[in-house]
CSV table of N, CA and C in Angstrom, one decimal:
chain,number,residue,atom,x,y,z
A,1,MET,N,-10.6,-28.4,0.9
A,1,MET,CA,-9.4,-27.7,0.8
A,1,MET,C,-9.6,-26.2,1.3
A,2,SER,N,-8.7,-25.6,2.0
A,2,SER,CA,-8.8,-24.3,2.4
A,2,SER,C,-7.6,-23.5,2.1
A,3,ILE,N,-7.6,-22.2,2.2
A,3,ILE,CA,-6.4,-21.4,1.9
A,3,ILE,C,-5.5,-21.6,3.1
A,4,GLN,N,-4.2,-21.3,2.8
A,4,GLN,CA,-3.2,-21.4,3.8
A,4,GLN,C,-3.0,-20.0,4.5
A,5,ARG,N,-3.1,-19.0,3.8
A,5,ARG,CA,-2.9,-17.6,4.3
A,5,ARG,C,-3.2,-16.6,3.2
A,6,MET,N,-3.3,-15.4,3.5
A,6,MET,CA,-3.3,-14.3,2.5
A,6,MET,C,-1.9,-14.0,2.3
A,7,ASP,N,-1.4,-14.1,1.1
A,7,ASP,CA,0.1,-13.9,0.8
A,7,ASP,C,0.4,-12.5,0.7
A,8,ASN,N,-0.3,-11.7,-0.2
A,8,ASN,CA,0.1,-10.3,-0.3
A,8,ASN,C,-1.1,-9.5,-0.9
A,9,VAL,N,-1.0,-8.2,-0.9
A,9,VAL,CA,-1.8,-7.3,-1.6
A,9,VAL,C,-0.9,-6.5,-2.6
A,10,ALA,N,-1.4,-6.4,-3.8
A,10,ALA,CA,-0.6,-5.7,-4.8
A,10,ALA,C,-1.2,-4.3,-5.1
A,11,ILE,N,-0.3,-3.4,-5.3
A,11,ILE,CA,-0.7,-2.0,-5.6
A,11,ILE,C,0.2,-1.6,-6.8
A,12,VAL,N,-0.5,-1.1,-7.9
A,12,VAL,CA,0.2,-0.6,-9.1
A,12,VAL,C,0.5,0.8,-8.8
A,13,VAL,N,1.8,1.2,-9.0
A,13,VAL,CA,2.3,2.5,-8.8
A,13,VAL,C,3.0,3.0,-10.0
A,14,ASP,N,3.2,4.3,-10.1
A,14,ASP,CA,3.9,4.9,-11.3
A,14,ASP,C,5.4,5.2,-10.9
A,15,ASP,N,5.7,5.3,-9.6
A,15,ASP,CA,7.0,5.6,-9.2
A,15,ASP,C,7.4,4.6,-8.1
A,16,LEU,N,8.1,3.6,-8.5
A,16,LEU,CA,8.4,2.5,-7.5
A,16,LEU,C,9.3,2.9,-6.4
A,17,ASP,N,10.3,3.7,-6.7
A,17,ASP,CA,11.2,4.2,-5.6
A,17,ASP,C,10.5,5.0,-4.6
A,18,ALA,N,9.6,5.9,-5.1
A,18,ALA,CA,8.8,6.7,-4.1
A,18,ALA,C,7.9,5.9,-3.3
A,19,ALA,N,7.3,4.9,-3.9
A,19,ALA,CA,6.4,4.0,-3.2
A,19,ALA,C,7.1,3.2,-2.1
A,20,VAL,N,8.3,2.7,-2.5
A,20,VAL,CA,9.1,2.0,-1.5
A,20,VAL,C,9.5,2.9,-0.3
A,21,ALA,N,9.9,4.1,-0.6
A,21,ALA,CA,10.2,5.1,0.4
A,21,ALA,C,9.0,5.3,1.3
A,22,PHE,N,7.8,5.5,0.7
A,22,PHE,CA,6.6,5.8,1.5
A,22,PHE,C,6.3,4.6,2.5
A,23,PHE,N,6.3,3.4,2.0
A,23,PHE,CA,6.0,2.3,2.8
A,23,PHE,C,7.1,1.9,3.8
A,24,THR,N,8.3,2.2,3.5
A,24,THR,CA,9.4,2.1,4.4
A,24,THR,C,9.2,3.1,5.6
A,25,ALA,N,8.7,4.3,5.3
A,25,ALA,CA,8.4,5.2,6.3
A,25,ALA,C,7.2,4.8,7.2
A,26,VAL,N,6.3,4.0,6.6
A,26,VAL,CA,5.2,3.5,7.4
A,26,VAL,C,5.7,2.5,8.4
A,27,GLY,N,6.8,1.7,8.0
A,27,GLY,CA,7.4,0.7,8.9
A,27,GLY,C,7.6,-0.6,8.2
A,28,LEU,N,7.3,-0.8,6.9
A,28,LEU,CA,7.6,-2.0,6.2
A,28,LEU,C,9.0,-2.1,5.8
A,29,THR,N,9.5,-3.3,5.5
A,29,THR,CA,10.9,-3.6,5.1
A,29,THR,C,10.9,-4.1,3.7
A,30,LEU,N,11.8,-3.6,2.9
A,30,LEU,CA,11.9,-4.1,1.5
A,30,LEU,C,12.5,-5.5,1.6
A,31,GLU,N,11.8,-6.4,1.0
A,31,GLU,CA,12.2,-7.8,1.0
A,31,GLU,C,13.0,-8.1,-0.2
A,32,GLY,N,12.7,-7.4,-1.3
A,32,GLY,CA,13.4,-7.6,-2.6
A,32,GLY,C,12.7,-7.0,-3.7
A,33,ARG,N,13.4,-6.8,-4.8
A,33,ARG,CA,12.9,-6.2,-6.1
A,33,ARG,C,13.2,-7.2,-7.2
A,34,ALA,N,12.4,-7.2,-8.2
A,34,ALA,CA,12.6,-8.1,-9.4
A,34,ALA,C,11.9,-7.6,-10.6
A,35,ALA,N,12.5,-7.8,-11.7
A,35,ALA,CA,11.9,-7.5,-13.0
A,35,ALA,C,11.1,-8.7,-13.4
A,36,ILE,N,9.9,-8.5,-13.9
A,36,ILE,CA,8.9,-9.5,-14.2
A,36,ILE,C,8.5,-9.3,-15.7
A,37,GLU,N,8.7,-10.4,-16.5
A,37,GLU,CA,8.3,-10.4,-17.8
A,37,GLU,C,8.4,-11.8,-18.4
A,38,GLY,N,7.8,-12.1,-19.5
A,38,GLY,CA,7.8,-13.4,-20.1
A,38,GLY,C,6.4,-14.0,-20.2
A,39,ASP,N,6.4,-15.2,-20.7
A,39,ASP,CA,5.1,-15.9,-20.9
A,39,ASP,C,4.3,-16.1,-19.6
A,40,PHE,N,5.1,-16.5,-18.6
A,40,PHE,CA,4.4,-16.7,-17.3
A,40,PHE,C,3.7,-15.5,-16.8
A,41,ALA,N,4.3,-14.3,-17.0
A,41,ALA,CA,3.7,-13.0,-16.6
A,41,ALA,C,2.5,-12.7,-17.4
A,42,ASP,N,2.6,-12.9,-18.7
A,42,ASP,CA,1.4,-12.6,-19.6
A,42,ASP,C,0.3,-13.5,-19.2
A,43,GLN,N,0.6,-14.8,-18.9
A,43,GLN,CA,-0.5,-15.8,-18.6
A,43,GLN,C,-1.1,-15.5,-17.2
A,44,THR,N,-0.3,-15.1,-16.3
A,44,THR,CA,-0.8,-14.9,-14.9
A,44,THR,C,-1.6,-13.6,-14.9
A,45,VAL,N,-1.1,-12.5,-15.5
A,45,VAL,CA,-1.8,-11.2,-15.4
A,45,VAL,C,-2.9,-11.1,-16.4
A,46,GLY,N,-2.8,-11.8,-17.5
A,46,GLY,CA,-3.9,-11.7,-18.5
A,46,GLY,C,-3.6,-10.6,-19.5
A,47,LEU,N,-2.4,-10.1,-19.6
A,47,LEU,CA,-2.0,-9.0,-20.6
A,47,LEU,C,-0.9,-9.6,-21.5
A,48,ASP,N,-0.7,-9.0,-22.6
A,48,ASP,CA,0.3,-9.4,-23.5
A,48,ASP,C,1.5,-8.5,-23.4
A,49,GLY,N,2.7,-9.0,-23.4
A,49,GLY,CA,4.0,-8.3,-23.4
A,49,GLY,C,4.3,-7.6,-22.1
A,50,VAL,N,3.9,-8.2,-21.0
A,50,VAL,CA,4.1,-7.6,-19.7
A,50,VAL,C,5.6,-7.4,-19.4
A,51,ARG,N,5.9,-6.2,-19.1
A,51,ARG,CA,7.3,-5.9,-18.5
A,51,ARG,C,7.0,-5.0,-17.3
A,52,SER,N,7.4,-5.5,-16.2
A,52,SER,CA,7.2,-4.7,-14.9
A,52,SER,C,8.3,-5.0,-14.0
A,53,GLU,N,8.3,-4.1,-12.9
A,53,GLU,CA,9.2,-4.3,-11.8
A,53,GLU,C,8.4,-4.3,-10.6
A,54,ILE,N,8.7,-5.3,-9.7
A,54,ILE,CA,8.0,-5.3,-8.4
A,54,ILE,C,9.0,-5.1,-7.2
A,55,ALA,N,8.4,-4.6,-6.2
A,55,ALA,CA,9.1,-4.5,-4.9
A,55,ALA,C,8.2,-5.2,-3.9
A,56,MET,N,8.8,-6.1,-3.2
A,56,MET,CA,8.0,-6.8,-2.1
A,56,MET,C,8.4,-6.2,-0.8
A,57,MET,N,7.4,-5.7,-0.1
A,57,MET,CA,7.5,-5.1,1.3
A,57,MET,C,6.9,-6.1,2.3
A,58,ARG,N,7.6,-6.2,3.5
A,58,ARG,CA,7.1,-7.1,4.5
A,58,ARG,C,6.8,-6.3,5.8
A,59,THR,N,5.7,-6.7,6.5
A,59,THR,CA,5.4,-6.0,7.7
A,59,THR,C,6.3,-6.5,8.8
A,60,PRO,N,6.5,-5.7,9.9
A,60,PRO,CA,7.5,-6.1,10.9
A,60,PRO,C,7.2,-7.5,11.6
A,61,ASP,N,5.9,-7.9,11.6
A,61,ASP,CA,5.6,-9.2,12.3
A,61,ASP,C,5.9,-10.3,11.3
A,62,GLY,N,6.3,-10.1,10.1
A,62,GLY,CA,6.6,-11.1,9.2
A,62,GLY,C,5.5,-11.8,8.5
A,63,HIS,N,4.2,-11.4,8.8
A,63,HIS,CA,3.1,-12.2,8.3
A,63,HIS,C,2.4,-11.5,7.0
A,64,GLY,N,2.6,-10.2,6.9
A,64,GLY,CA,1.9,-9.5,5.8
A,64,GLY,C,2.9,-9.0,4.8
A,65,ARG,N,2.5,-9.0,3.5
A,65,ARG,CA,3.4,-8.5,2.5
A,65,ARG,C,2.6,-7.6,1.5
A,66,LEU,N,3.2,-6.6,1.0
A,66,LEU,CA,2.6,-5.7,0.1
A,66,LEU,C,3.5,-5.7,-1.2
A,67,GLU,N,2.9,-6.0,-2.3
A,67,GLU,CA,3.7,-6.0,-3.6
A,67,GLU,C,3.4,-4.7,-4.3
A,68,LEU,N,4.4,-4.0,-4.5
A,68,LEU,CA,4.3,-2.7,-5.3
A,68,LEU,C,4.8,-3.1,-6.7
A,69,THR,N,4.0,-2.7,-7.7
A,69,THR,CA,4.3,-3.1,-9.1
A,69,THR,C,4.2,-1.8,-10.0
A,70,ARG,N,5.3,-1.6,-10.8
A,70,ARG,CA,5.3,-0.6,-11.8
A,70,ARG,C,5.4,-1.2,-13.1
A,71,TYR,N,4.4,-0.9,-14.0
A,71,TYR,CA,4.4,-1.5,-15.3
A,71,TYR,C,5.1,-0.6,-16.3
A,72,ASP,N,6.1,-1.2,-17.1
A,72,ASP,CA,6.7,-0.6,-18.2
A,72,ASP,C,5.9,-0.8,-19.5
A,73,HIS,N,5.3,-2.0,-19.6
A,73,HIS,CA,4.4,-2.4,-20.7
A,73,HIS,C,3.5,-3.5,-20.3
A,74,PRO,N,2.2,-3.4,-20.6
A,74,PRO,CA,1.6,-2.2,-21.1
A,74,PRO,C,1.5,-1.1,-20.1
A,75,GLU,N,1.5,0.1,-20.5
A,75,GLU,CA,1.4,1.2,-19.6
A,75,GLU,C,0.2,1.1,-18.7
A,76,ALA,N,0.4,1.4,-17.4
A,76,ALA,CA,-0.7,1.4,-16.4
A,76,ALA,C,-1.7,2.4,-16.8
A,77,SER,N,-3.0,2.1,-16.6
A,77,SER,CA,-4.0,3.1,-16.8
A,77,SER,C,-4.4,3.8,-15.5
A,78,ALA,N,-4.7,5.0,-15.6
A,78,ALA,CA,-5.1,5.8,-14.4
A,78,ALA,C,-6.6,5.7,-14.1
A,79,PRO,N,-6.9,5.6,-12.8
A,79,PRO,CA,-8.3,5.6,-12.4
A,79,PRO,C,-9.0,6.9,-12.7
A,80,SER,N,-10.3,6.9,-12.8
A,80,SER,CA,-11.1,8.1,-13.0
A,80,SER,C,-12.2,8.1,-12.0
A,81,PRO,N,-12.2,9.2,-11.1
A,81,PRO,CA,-11.2,10.3,-11.0
A,81,PRO,C,-9.9,9.8,-10.5
A,82,ALA,N,-8.9,10.6,-10.7
A,82,ALA,CA,-7.5,10.3,-10.3
A,82,ALA,C,-7.3,9.8,-8.9
A,83,GLN,N,-8.1,10.5,-8.0
A,83,GLN,CA,-8.1,10.1,-6.6
A,83,GLN,C,-9.5,9.8,-6.2
A,84,PRO,N,-9.9,8.5,-6.4
A,84,PRO,CA,-11.3,8.1,-6.1
A,84,PRO,C,-11.6,8.3,-4.6
A,85,PRO,N,-12.8,8.6,-4.3
A,85,PRO,CA,-13.2,8.8,-2.9
A,85,PRO,C,-13.2,7.5,-2.1
A,86,PRO,N,-13.2,7.5,-0.8
A,86,PRO,CA,-13.2,6.3,0.0
A,86,PRO,C,-14.3,5.3,-0.2
A,87,ASN,N,-15.4,5.8,-0.8
A,87,ASN,CA,-16.6,4.9,-1.0
A,87,ASN,C,-16.6,4.3,-2.4
A,88,THR,N,-15.5,4.4,-3.2
A,88,THR,CA,-15.5,3.8,-4.5
A,88,THR,C,-15.4,2.3,-4.4
A,89,LEU,N,-16.2,1.6,-5.3
A,89,LEU,CA,-16.2,0.2,-5.3
A,89,LEU,C,-14.8,-0.4,-5.6
A,90,GLY,N,-14.5,-1.5,-5.1
A,90,GLY,CA,-13.2,-2.2,-5.3
A,90,GLY,C,-12.4,-2.1,-4.1
A,91,LEU,N,-11.1,-2.2,-4.3
A,91,LEU,CA,-10.1,-2.1,-3.2
A,91,LEU,C,-10.3,-0.8,-2.5
A,92,HIS,N,-10.6,-0.9,-1.2
A,92,HIS,CA,-11.0,0.4,-0.5
A,92,HIS,C,-9.7,1.0,0.1
A,93,ARG,N,-8.9,0.3,0.9
A,93,ARG,CA,-7.8,0.8,1.5
A,93,ARG,C,-6.9,-0.3,2.1
A,94,VAL,N,-5.7,0.1,2.5
A,94,VAL,CA,-4.8,-0.8,3.2
A,94,VAL,C,-4.6,-0.2,4.6
A,95,MET,N,-4.8,-1.0,5.6
A,95,MET,CA,-4.6,-0.4,7.0
A,95,MET,C,-3.5,-1.1,7.7
A,96,PHE,N,-2.7,-0.3,8.4
A,96,PHE,CA,-1.6,-0.7,9.2
A,96,PHE,C,-1.8,-0.3,10.7
A,97,ALA,N,-1.6,-1.3,11.6
A,97,ALA,CA,-1.5,-1.0,13.0
A,97,ALA,C,-0.2,-0.4,13.3
A,98,VAL,N,-0.1,0.8,14.0
A,98,VAL,CA,1.2,1.4,14.3
A,98,VAL,C,1.2,1.6,15.8
A,99,ASP,N,2.4,1.7,16.3
A,99,ASP,CA,2.6,1.9,17.8
A,99,ASP,C,2.6,3.4,18.1
A,100,ASP,N,2.8,4.3,17.2
A,100,ASP,CA,2.9,5.7,17.4
A,100,ASP,C,2.4,6.4,16.2
A,101,LEU,N,1.1,6.8,16.1
A,101,LEU,CA,0.5,7.4,15.0
A,101,LEU,C,1.2,8.7,14.6
A,102,ASP,N,1.4,9.6,15.7
A,102,ASP,CA,2.0,10.9,15.4
A,102,ASP,C,3.4,10.8,14.8
A,103,ALA,N,4.2,9.8,15.3
A,103,ALA,CA,5.6,9.7,14.8
A,103,ALA,C,5.5,9.1,13.3
A,104,THR,N,4.6,8.2,13.1
A,104,THR,CA,4.4,7.7,11.7
A,104,THR,C,4.0,8.8,10.8
A,105,LEU,N,3.1,9.7,11.2
A,105,LEU,CA,2.7,10.8,10.3
A,105,LEU,C,3.9,11.7,10.1
A,106,GLU,N,4.7,12.0,11.1
A,106,GLU,CA,5.9,12.9,10.9
A,106,GLU,C,6.8,12.3,9.8
A,107,ARG,N,7.0,11.0,9.8
A,107,ARG,CA,7.9,10.3,8.8
A,107,ARG,C,7.2,10.4,7.4
A,108,LEU,N,5.9,10.4,7.4
A,108,LEU,CA,5.2,10.4,6.1
A,108,LEU,C,5.0,11.8,5.5
A,109,ARG,N,5.0,12.8,6.3
A,109,ARG,CA,4.8,14.2,5.8
A,109,ARG,C,5.7,14.6,4.7
A,110,PRO,N,7.1,14.4,4.8
A,110,PRO,CA,8.0,14.7,3.7
A,110,PRO,C,7.7,14.0,2.4
A,111,LEU,N,6.9,12.9,2.5
A,111,LEU,CA,6.6,12.0,1.3
A,111,LEU,C,5.2,12.3,0.9
A,112,ARG,N,4.6,13.5,1.3
A,112,ARG,CA,3.3,13.9,0.9
A,112,ARG,C,2.2,13.1,1.6
A,113,GLY,N,2.5,12.4,2.7
A,113,GLY,CA,1.5,11.6,3.4
A,113,GLY,C,0.8,12.5,4.5
A,114,GLU,N,-0.3,13.1,4.1
A,114,GLU,CA,-1.1,14.0,4.9
A,114,GLU,C,-2.4,13.3,5.2
A,115,PRO,N,-3.0,13.4,6.4
A,115,PRO,CA,-4.3,12.8,6.6
A,115,PRO,C,-5.3,13.5,5.7
A,116,LEU,N,-6.4,12.7,5.3
A,116,LEU,CA,-7.4,13.3,4.5
A,116,LEU,C,-8.2,14.4,5.3
A,117,ARG,N,-8.4,14.2,6.6
A,117,ARG,CA,-9.1,15.2,7.4
A,117,ARG,C,-8.4,15.4,8.7
A,118,GLY,N,-7.8,14.4,9.3
A,118,GLY,CA,-7.2,14.5,10.6
A,118,GLY,C,-7.2,13.2,11.3
A,119,VAL,N,-6.8,13.2,12.5
A,119,VAL,CA,-6.8,12.0,13.3
A,119,VAL,C,-8.0,11.9,14.1
A,120,ALA,N,-8.7,10.8,14.1
A,120,ALA,CA,-10.0,10.6,14.8
A,120,ALA,C,-9.8,9.7,16.0
A,121,ASN,N,-10.6,9.9,17.0
A,121,ASN,CA,-10.6,9.0,18.2
A,121,ASN,C,-11.8,8.1,18.1
A,122,TYR,N,-11.6,6.8,18.2
A,122,TYR,CA,-12.7,5.8,18.1
A,122,TYR,C,-12.9,5.2,19.5
A,123,GLN,N,-13.9,5.7,20.2
A,123,GLN,CA,-14.3,5.1,21.6
A,123,GLN,C,-13.1,5.0,22.5
A,124,ASP,N,-12.2,6.0,22.5
A,124,ASP,CA,-11.0,6.0,23.4
A,124,ASP,C,-10.2,4.7,23.3
A,125,GLU,N,-10.4,3.9,22.2
A,125,GLU,CA,-9.6,2.7,22.0
A,125,GLU,C,-8.6,2.8,20.9
A,126,PHE,N,-8.9,3.6,19.9
A,126,PHE,CA,-8.1,3.7,18.7
A,126,PHE,C,-8.0,5.1,18.3
A,127,ARG,N,-6.8,5.5,17.8
A,127,ARG,CA,-6.6,6.8,17.0
A,127,ARG,C,-6.5,6.3,15.6
A,128,LEU,N,-7.2,6.9,14.7
A,128,LEU,CA,-7.3,6.4,13.3
A,128,LEU,C,-7.2,7.6,12.3
A,129,CYS,N,-6.6,7.3,11.2
A,129,CYS,CA,-6.6,8.3,10.1
A,129,CYS,C,-6.4,7.6,8.8
A,130,TYR,N,-7.0,8.3,7.7
A,130,TYR,CA,-6.8,7.9,6.3
A,130,TYR,C,-5.9,8.9,5.7
A,131,LEU,N,-5.0,8.5,4.8
A,131,LEU,CA,-4.2,9.4,4.1
A,131,LEU,C,-4.0,8.8,2.7
A,132,ARG,N,-3.6,9.7,1.7
A,132,ARG,CA,-3.3,9.2,0.4
A,132,ARG,C,-1.9,8.7,0.3
A,133,GLY,N,-1.7,7.6,-0.3
A,133,GLY,CA,-0.4,7.0,-0.5
A,133,GLY,C,0.0,7.0,-1.9
A,134,PRO,N,1.0,6.3,-2.3
A,134,PRO,CA,1.4,6.2,-3.7
A,134,PRO,C,0.3,5.9,-4.6
A,135,ALA,N,0.3,6.5,-5.8
A,135,ALA,CA,-0.8,6.2,-6.8
A,135,ALA,C,-2.1,6.6,-6.3
A,136,GLY,N,-2.2,7.4,-5.3
A,136,GLY,CA,-3.5,7.9,-4.8
A,136,GLY,C,-4.3,6.9,-4.0
A,137,ILE,N,-3.7,5.8,-3.6
A,137,ILE,CA,-4.4,4.8,-2.8
A,137,ILE,C,-4.6,5.4,-1.4
A,138,ILE,N,-5.6,4.8,-0.7
A,138,ILE,CA,-5.8,5.2,0.7
A,138,ILE,C,-5.1,4.3,1.6
A,139,VAL,N,-4.3,4.9,2.5
A,139,VAL,CA,-3.6,4.1,3.5
A,139,VAL,C,-4.2,4.5,4.8
A,140,ALA,N,-4.6,3.6,5.6
A,140,ALA,CA,-5.2,3.9,7.0
A,140,ALA,C,-4.2,3.5,8.0
A,141,LEU,N,-4.1,4.3,9.1
A,141,LEU,CA,-3.2,4.0,10.2
A,141,LEU,C,-4.1,3.9,11.5
A,142,ALA,N,-3.7,3.0,12.3
A,142,ALA,CA,-4.5,2.8,13.6
A,142,ALA,C,-3.5,2.6,14.7
A,143,GLU,N,-3.7,3.4,15.8
A,143,GLU,CA,-2.9,3.2,17.0
A,143,GLU,C,-3.9,2.8,18.1
A,144,GLN,N,-3.6,1.7,18.7
A,144,GLN,CA,-4.5,1.3,19.9
A,144,GLN,C,-4.0,2.1,21.1
A,145,VAL,N,-5.0,2.7,21.7
A,145,VAL,CA,-4.7,3.6,22.9
A,145,VAL,C,-5.4,3.1,24.2
A,146,GLY,N,-6.4,2.3,24.0
A,146,GLY,CA,-7.2,1.9,25.2
A,146,GLY,C,-7.1,0.4,25.5
């Protein structure tokens, strides 16, 4: 037996509306929002008394999805340090291929989406940058130029 596909990546956020706005500016589309609670949620997540809201975002090609989750109960715990460096163990980053890196950054700047250092050129094939997204996660953007 093998997997069929990767269904989604989930990110826990403290401000669901701001996270939806950020990833909409990246180019994803809001697929839907839902309140999640009950025995199935407790069993699935492994916590008691889960009450959360999720927003499912879809990539333009229709193949990738990002689940944004805000927990009402139990309260989400903050990482330490609050903005872990890129070499922290665990989920490293989420990367999106974009057709115009500069235009994407312009849409993200009003939402505090600033590159960590700037835009880099990789072998004249890609323009790349890392930036902080909602809840301090690292979002990478890549524009193919070569």
